[in-house]
Amino acid sequence: MSRPRIRPRRLRRSGALREWIAETDLAARQLVLPLFVRPGTGAPAPIPSLPGHAWQSRTTLPSFAHRLRREGILAVLLFGTAHRKDADGSEAWASDGVVPQAVRALKRAEPGLVVVTDVCLCAYTSHGHCGVVRDGEVANDATVDLLGRVAAAHAAAGADVVAPSAMMDGQVAGIRSALDDAGASQTAILAYATKHASVLYGPFREAEGSAPAFGDRAGYQMDPRNAREALRELRLDAEEGADLLMVKPAITSLDLLARARRRLDLPLAAYQVSGEFAMLRAGAQAGAFEERAAVLETLTAIRRAGADLIVTYYAREAARWLAGGA
Ligand code: PBG
Ligand code: ZN
């Protein structure tokens, strides 16, 4: 009979021992809720592709914000939907557009809520691409100029953080200059630094009506096969002046998180995207696992890999579960 001298199980014998030596914490303060706003006023409208989520309007946002703060949620990531789309997505940078109006409503109701806004054109362009199309291609530099205007409009409305997600080269530097020129030097940038061209954005695109009408996003989003290139994107965004960096999807980027954590000092975020939410929800409904345990396990693994912050459609449920609720 073998008699190991070293026995890691000694520290797994009781719940107290396991609690005592646990290396990773998950807390509500680390969670960011994606929040969808639509033009106009009126009641929340359920989002069919994201069960449990609803489009809020500027009139429903104040009470929703109060509820989030009571639930322990510190931050939201705002997405707008267009009233009328056009080729260049001009509603995206309107100073009285749906996102600036939502930011003002949120900040008036709950000044302590951290308001992050997604900065992209795809929800506003008639063709659904993240940038403007010139000569059949998504034009990088023209798009960066427009993203600067979008970010400045969000900052003027009071956004704490703007989060460019278009994956254009130089978008962080371009937005930093636009913000500084507009007197918004205190508005921070959360860069979607390595964003895979992924199938896992389906439910989100259905919600936003932002699926590209032709082609796909592989000409600007990252090839999931490339880790060195992903690290280069992270480093570039840091050099361009990002204040925080994000990877997405989360579950397919754990190696990138771990490597980025060792190389970079900026706060790191991971986005557990709509397709990850859909997988967890579907698995739970099929009886494959208990939803609460599966969600907390994935969120904890994302934290263990190196994420300081996690954007997740489960933010409210997780906050409740972490507080001991059912
Ligand atoms: C828009 C954007 C997308 C997501 C966040 N911002 C979709 C896309 O790139 O097609 C995905 C979020 C999700 O799936 O939850 N640029
Ligand atoms: Zn986009």
Short mmCIF file of C-alpha atoms and ligand atoms in Angstrom, two decimals:
data_model
loop_
_atom_site.label_atom_id
_atom_site.label_comp_id
_atom_site.label_asym_id
_atom_site.label_seq_id
_atom_site.Cartn_x
_atom_site.Cartn_y
_atom_site.Cartn_z
CA MET A 1 0.00 0.00 0.00
CA SER A 2 1.43 3.35 -1.00
CA ARG A 3 1.52 5.98 1.74
CA PRO A 4 1.87 9.49 0.31
CA ARG A 5 3.69 11.92 2.58
CA ILE A 6 2.20 14.90 0.80
CA ARG A 7 -1.59 14.94 0.96
CA PRO A 8 -3.35 17.99 -0.56
CA ARG A 9 -6.63 16.48 0.64
CA ARG A 10 -5.73 17.51 4.21
CA LEU A 11 -6.91 21.02 3.38
CA ARG A 12 -10.09 19.84 1.67
CA ARG A 13 -11.52 17.92 4.64
CA SER A 14 -14.06 20.45 5.82
CA GLY A 15 -15.97 23.42 4.53
CA ALA A 16 -14.11 25.65 6.96
CA LEU A 17 -10.71 24.51 5.70
CA ARG A 18 -11.80 24.98 2.11
CA GLU A 19 -13.10 28.48 2.84
CA TRP A 20 -9.90 29.28 4.68
CA ILE A 21 -7.58 28.54 1.76
CA ALA A 22 -9.79 29.57 -1.20
CA GLU A 23 -7.74 31.61 -3.67
CA THR A 24 -10.47 33.32 -5.68
CA ASP A 25 -13.31 35.57 -4.60
CA LEU A 26 -16.35 36.50 -6.59
CA ALA A 27 -18.25 39.59 -5.44
CA ALA A 28 -21.18 41.61 -6.75
CA ARG A 29 -18.94 44.68 -6.98
CA GLN A 30 -17.01 42.99 -9.81
CA LEU A 31 -20.06 42.45 -12.00
CA VAL A 32 -21.27 44.71 -14.79
CA LEU A 33 -24.81 44.41 -16.16
CA PRO A 34 -25.39 44.92 -19.91
CA LEU A 35 -28.33 47.30 -20.17
CA PHE A 36 -30.36 47.90 -23.34
CA VAL A 37 -32.19 51.15 -23.94
CA ARG A 38 -34.60 51.98 -26.69
CA PRO A 39 -35.83 55.32 -28.02
CA GLY A 40 -38.96 56.89 -26.63
CA THR A 41 -40.76 56.40 -23.34
CA GLY A 42 -42.86 53.70 -21.75
CA ALA A 43 -42.73 50.32 -20.10
CA PRO A 44 -39.81 47.87 -20.26
CA ALA A 45 -40.13 45.55 -23.29
CA PRO A 46 -38.87 41.98 -22.84
CA ILE A 47 -36.00 40.98 -25.17
CA PRO A 48 -36.97 37.60 -26.67
CA SER A 49 -33.39 36.45 -27.37
CA LEU A 50 -32.21 37.40 -23.85
CA PRO A 51 -34.82 35.96 -21.46
CA GLY A 52 -35.10 37.94 -18.25
CA HIS A 53 -33.77 41.10 -19.91
CA ALA A 54 -35.81 44.01 -21.20
CA TRP A 55 -35.32 47.16 -23.20
CA GLN A 56 -35.60 50.07 -20.82
CA SER A 57 -36.66 53.53 -21.87
CA ARG A 58 -35.55 56.80 -20.37
CA THR A 59 -38.69 56.87 -18.24
CA THR A 60 -38.12 53.38 -16.76
CA LEU A 61 -34.39 53.83 -16.15
CA PRO A 62 -34.54 55.77 -12.86
CA SER A 63 -36.45 53.10 -10.95
CA PHE A 64 -34.40 50.37 -12.61
CA ALA A 65 -31.21 52.13 -11.50
CA HIS A 66 -32.47 52.34 -7.91
CA ARG A 67 -33.24 48.63 -7.98
CA LEU A 68 -29.77 47.75 -9.29
CA ARG A 69 -28.06 49.74 -6.55
CA ARG A 70 -30.19 48.03 -3.91
CA GLU A 71 -29.13 44.69 -5.39
CA GLY A 72 -25.46 45.60 -5.05
CA ILE A 73 -24.74 46.20 -8.76
CA LEU A 74 -22.17 48.98 -9.17
CA ALA A 75 -21.94 49.29 -12.93
CA VAL A 76 -23.89 48.97 -16.17
CA LEU A 77 -22.76 48.72 -19.78
CA LEU A 78 -25.25 50.63 -21.92
CA PHE A 79 -26.34 49.66 -25.41
CA GLY A 80 -28.68 51.79 -27.49
CA THR A 81 -31.04 50.88 -30.27
CA ALA A 82 -31.66 53.11 -33.24
CA HIS A 83 -34.86 54.93 -33.98
CA ARG A 84 -33.91 55.19 -37.66
CA LYS A 85 -30.81 53.56 -39.15
CA ASP A 86 -28.79 55.05 -42.00
CA ALA A 87 -25.65 54.15 -43.96
CA ASP A 88 -23.23 55.92 -41.60
CA GLY A 89 -25.16 55.32 -38.37
CA SER A 90 -25.55 59.02 -37.67
CA GLU A 91 -27.90 58.55 -34.71
CA ALA A 92 -24.96 57.07 -32.82
CA TRP A 93 -23.35 60.47 -32.25
CA ALA A 94 -26.50 62.59 -31.80
CA SER A 95 -26.14 64.58 -28.59
CA ASP A 96 -29.79 63.87 -27.76
CA GLY A 97 -29.62 60.26 -28.97
CA VAL A 98 -30.96 57.32 -27.03
CA VAL A 99 -27.70 56.62 -25.15
CA PRO A 100 -26.95 60.22 -24.06
CA GLN A 101 -30.56 60.54 -22.86
CA ALA A 102 -30.25 57.28 -20.95
CA VAL A 103 -26.95 58.34 -19.39
CA ARG A 104 -28.52 61.57 -18.17
CA ALA A 105 -31.51 59.72 -16.72
CA LEU A 106 -29.30 57.19 -14.95
CA LYS A 107 -26.90 59.75 -13.54
CA ARG A 108 -29.74 61.95 -12.30
CA ALA A 109 -31.36 58.99 -10.54
CA GLU A 110 -28.23 57.26 -9.23
CA PRO A 111 -25.10 59.43 -9.43
CA GLY A 112 -23.16 56.61 -7.75
CA LEU A 113 -23.86 54.08 -10.49
CA VAL A 114 -20.84 53.58 -12.78
CA VAL A 115 -22.16 54.16 -16.29
CA VAL A 116 -20.18 52.59 -19.12
CA THR A 117 -21.37 53.05 -22.73
CA ASP A 118 -20.68 50.78 -25.67
CA VAL A 119 -19.19 52.84 -28.50
CA CYS A 120 -19.87 51.33 -31.91
CA LEU A 121 -21.91 52.01 -35.03
CA CYS A 122 -23.45 48.58 -35.74
CA ALA A 123 -26.75 49.20 -33.97
CA TYR A 124 -27.21 52.38 -36.03
CA THR A 125 -25.94 51.48 -39.52
CA SER A 126 -28.45 50.17 -42.05
CA HIS A 127 -25.95 47.47 -43.14
CA GLY A 128 -25.12 46.40 -39.56
CA HIS A 129 -21.35 46.74 -39.79
CA CYS A 130 -19.37 48.30 -36.95
CA GLY A 131 -18.01 51.03 -39.20
CA VAL A 132 -18.84 53.02 -42.30
CA VAL A 133 -18.53 51.25 -45.64
CA ARG A 134 -16.49 52.94 -48.39
CA ASP A 135 -15.79 51.15 -51.69
CA GLY A 136 -17.26 47.93 -50.32
CA GLU A 137 -15.00 47.85 -47.26
CA VAL A 138 -15.37 48.91 -43.65
CA ALA A 139 -13.20 52.04 -43.70
CA ASN A 140 -10.94 52.22 -40.65
CA ASP A 141 -9.93 55.84 -40.27
CA ALA A 142 -13.26 57.38 -41.23
CA THR A 143 -14.88 55.10 -38.65
CA VAL A 144 -12.43 56.10 -35.92
CA ASP A 145 -13.34 59.77 -36.48
CA LEU A 146 -17.02 58.93 -36.04
CA LEU A 147 -16.36 56.77 -32.96
CA GLY A 148 -14.66 59.82 -31.44
CA ARG A 149 -17.85 61.79 -31.96
CA VAL A 150 -19.94 59.00 -30.41
CA ALA A 151 -17.66 58.85 -27.37
CA ALA A 152 -17.71 62.64 -26.96
CA ALA A 153 -21.54 62.65 -27.04
CA HIS A 154 -21.65 59.95 -24.35
CA ALA A 155 -19.08 61.77 -22.23
CA ALA A 156 -20.95 65.07 -22.51
CA ALA A 157 -24.04 63.33 -21.16
CA GLY A 158 -22.05 62.16 -18.12
CA ALA A 159 -20.80 58.66 -18.92
CA ASP A 160 -17.99 57.63 -16.57
CA VAL A 161 -16.45 55.23 -19.06
CA VAL A 162 -16.75 54.72 -22.82
CA ALA A 163 -16.14 51.26 -24.26
CA PRO A 164 -15.19 51.13 -27.96
CA SER A 165 -16.14 47.75 -29.44
CA ALA A 166 -15.71 48.29 -33.19
CA MET A 167 -12.21 46.74 -33.39
CA MET A 168 -10.88 49.52 -35.65
CA ASP A 169 -7.12 50.14 -35.56
CA GLY A 170 -6.24 53.20 -33.52
CA GLN A 171 -9.75 53.60 -32.10
CA VAL A 172 -8.54 54.03 -28.53
CA ALA A 173 -6.04 56.76 -29.47
CA GLY A 174 -8.62 58.45 -31.70
CA ILE A 175 -11.26 58.42 -28.99
CA ARG A 176 -8.77 59.65 -26.34
CA SER A 177 -7.94 62.68 -28.53
CA ALA A 178 -11.60 63.36 -29.29
CA LEU A 179 -12.47 63.21 -25.60
CA ASP A 180 -9.58 65.44 -24.57
CA ASP A 181 -10.40 67.97 -27.32
CA ALA A 182 -14.01 68.02 -26.10
CA GLY A 183 -12.94 68.76 -22.52
CA ALA A 184 -13.69 65.21 -21.35
CA SER A 185 -10.23 64.36 -20.11
CA GLN A 186 -11.73 62.64 -17.05
CA THR A 187 -13.81 60.16 -19.03
CA ALA A 188 -12.13 56.75 -18.98
CA ILE A 189 -11.82 54.24 -21.82
CA LEU A 190 -12.57 50.54 -21.43
CA ALA A 191 -11.14 49.01 -24.60
CA TYR A 192 -12.69 45.90 -26.08
CA ALA A 193 -9.10 44.97 -26.92
CA THR A 194 -9.39 41.41 -28.09
CA LYS A 195 -12.80 40.63 -29.38
CA HIS A 196 -13.14 37.42 -31.32
CA ALA A 197 -15.15 37.10 -34.51
CA SER A 198 -17.41 34.69 -32.64
CA VAL A 199 -20.68 32.84 -33.15
CA LEU A 200 -21.49 33.58 -29.53
CA TYR A 201 -22.91 37.05 -30.23
CA GLY A 202 -26.09 35.73 -31.85
CA PRO A 203 -28.68 36.56 -29.17
CA PHE A 204 -27.16 40.04 -28.78
CA ARG A 205 -27.35 40.77 -32.51
CA GLU A 206 -30.93 39.60 -32.52
CA ALA A 207 -31.67 42.01 -29.68
CA GLU A 208 -29.90 44.90 -31.38
CA GLY A 209 -30.91 44.03 -34.92
CA SER A 210 -27.21 44.48 -35.69
CA ALA A 211 -26.27 41.38 -37.70
CA PRO A 212 -24.28 42.47 -40.77
CA ALA A 213 -26.44 42.54 -43.92
CA PHE A 214 -23.52 41.34 -46.07
CA GLY A 215 -20.27 39.57 -45.25
CA ASP A 216 -19.18 39.09 -41.66
CA ARG A 217 -16.99 40.83 -39.07
CA ALA A 218 -13.83 38.76 -39.65
CA GLY A 219 -12.16 41.71 -41.40
CA TYR A 220 -12.01 43.62 -38.12
CA GLN A 221 -12.70 41.27 -35.21
CA MET A 222 -10.00 38.86 -34.02
CA ASP A 223 -9.34 35.40 -35.39
CA PRO A 224 -9.89 33.11 -32.37
CA ARG A 225 -6.89 31.02 -33.42
CA ASN A 226 -4.40 33.79 -32.60
CA ALA A 227 -3.09 34.35 -29.10
CA ARG A 228 0.04 36.36 -29.89
CA GLU A 229 -1.99 38.71 -32.04
CA ALA A 230 -4.53 39.05 -29.23
CA LEU A 231 -1.80 40.01 -26.78
CA ARG A 232 -0.53 42.56 -29.30
CA GLU A 233 -4.02 44.08 -29.49
CA LEU A 234 -4.12 44.30 -25.70
CA ARG A 235 -0.70 45.96 -25.54
CA LEU A 236 -1.56 48.40 -28.34
CA ASP A 237 -4.74 49.52 -26.60
CA ALA A 238 -2.79 50.04 -23.38
CA GLU A 239 -0.23 52.13 -25.28
CA GLU A 240 -2.99 54.12 -26.98
CA GLY A 241 -4.27 55.19 -23.58
CA ALA A 242 -6.92 52.69 -22.53
CA ASP A 243 -7.73 52.82 -18.81
CA LEU A 244 -9.14 49.29 -18.69
CA LEU A 245 -8.90 46.36 -21.09
CA MET A 246 -11.51 43.76 -22.01
CA VAL A 247 -11.46 40.33 -23.64
CA LYS A 248 -14.46 38.53 -25.13
CA PRO A 249 -16.06 36.08 -25.23
CA ALA A 250 -14.93 35.12 -21.72
CA ILE A 251 -15.07 31.34 -21.85
CA THR A 252 -13.00 31.18 -25.08
CA SER A 253 -10.41 33.70 -23.81
CA LEU A 254 -9.31 32.36 -20.43
CA ASP A 255 -5.74 31.79 -21.67
CA LEU A 256 -5.61 35.37 -22.94
CA LEU A 257 -6.81 36.68 -19.59
CA ALA A 258 -4.17 34.72 -17.74
CA ARG A 259 -1.40 35.89 -20.03
CA ALA A 260 -2.60 39.49 -20.06
CA ARG A 261 -2.76 39.50 -16.27
CA ARG A 262 0.96 38.71 -16.08
CA ARG A 263 2.02 41.24 -18.71
CA LEU A 264 -0.19 44.27 -18.12
CA ASP A 265 -1.06 46.34 -15.09
CA LEU A 266 -4.37 47.81 -16.22
CA PRO A 267 -7.64 46.50 -14.78
CA LEU A 268 -8.89 43.60 -16.89
CA ALA A 269 -12.48 42.84 -17.76
CA ALA A 270 -14.03 39.81 -19.43
CA TYR A 271 -17.37 39.79 -21.22
CA GLN A 272 -19.48 36.67 -20.69
CA VAL A 273 -21.42 37.25 -23.89
CA SER A 274 -24.98 36.54 -24.96
CA GLY A 275 -24.17 33.09 -26.41
CA GLU A 276 -22.53 32.05 -23.14
CA PHE A 277 -25.67 33.18 -21.32
CA ALA A 278 -27.77 31.20 -23.81
CA MET A 279 -25.68 28.04 -23.31
CA LEU A 280 -25.93 28.21 -19.54
CA ARG A 281 -29.66 28.93 -19.64
CA ALA A 282 -30.34 26.13 -22.14
CA GLY A 283 -28.23 23.61 -20.21
CA ALA A 284 -30.06 24.42 -17.00
CA GLN A 285 -33.45 24.17 -18.68
CA ALA A 286 -32.50 20.81 -20.20
CA GLY A 287 -31.69 19.55 -16.71
CA ALA A 288 -27.97 19.15 -17.45
CA PHE A 289 -26.98 21.18 -14.38
CA GLU A 290 -28.31 23.58 -11.81
CA GLU A 291 -28.17 27.11 -13.22
CA ARG A 292 -26.90 28.81 -10.07
CA ALA A 293 -23.99 26.40 -9.58
CA ALA A 294 -23.04 26.50 -13.26
CA VAL A 295 -23.10 30.29 -13.45
CA LEU A 296 -21.09 30.78 -10.27
CA GLU A 297 -18.56 28.17 -11.44
CA THR A 298 -18.01 29.91 -14.78
CA LEU A 299 -17.81 33.38 -13.21
CA THR A 300 -15.31 32.12 -10.63
CA ALA A 301 -13.16 30.55 -13.37
CA ILE A 302 -13.14 33.86 -15.26
CA ARG A 303 -11.98 35.58 -12.07
CA ARG A 304 -9.34 32.89 -11.46
CA ALA A 305 -7.98 33.38 -14.99
CA GLY A 306 -7.33 37.04 -14.16
CA ALA A 307 -10.42 39.18 -14.70
CA ASP A 308 -10.99 42.00 -12.24
CA LEU A 309 -14.41 42.77 -13.72
CA ILE A 310 -16.97 40.59 -15.50
CA VAL A 311 -19.70 41.83 -17.80
CA THR A 312 -22.47 39.24 -17.53
CA TYR A 313 -26.18 38.88 -18.26
CA TYR A 314 -26.30 37.02 -14.93
CA ALA A 315 -25.09 40.03 -12.90
CA ARG A 316 -28.32 40.49 -10.95
CA GLU A 317 -28.88 36.78 -10.28
CA ALA A 318 -25.24 36.30 -9.27
CA ALA A 319 -25.40 39.28 -6.91
CA ARG A 320 -28.48 37.75 -5.29
CA TRP A 321 -26.91 34.29 -5.05
CA LEU A 322 -23.68 35.69 -3.60
CA ALA A 323 -25.73 37.48 -0.94
CA GLY A 324 -27.20 34.11 0.02
CA GLY A 325 -30.53 34.50 -1.79
CA ALA A 326 -32.33 31.78 -3.73
C1 PBG B 1 -21.13 45.56 -30.97
C2 PBG B 1 -21.08 44.54 -29.88
C3 PBG B 1 -21.36 43.18 -29.96
C4 PBG B 1 -21.29 42.69 -28.67
C5 PBG B 1 -20.92 43.75 -27.85
N1 PBG B 1 -20.80 44.90 -28.61
C6 PBG B 1 -21.78 42.33 -31.11
C7 PBG B 1 -20.93 42.12 -32.26
O1 PBG B 1 -19.75 42.46 -32.30
O2 PBG B 1 -21.48 41.61 -33.24
C8 PBG B 1 -21.58 41.28 -28.26
C9 PBG B 1 -22.20 41.14 -26.91
C10 PBG B 1 -22.89 39.86 -26.63
O3 PBG B 1 -22.96 38.93 -27.48
O4 PBG B 1 -23.38 39.74 -25.51
N2 PBG B 1 -19.92 45.86 -31.55
ZN ZN B 2 -20.27 46.91 -33.51
#
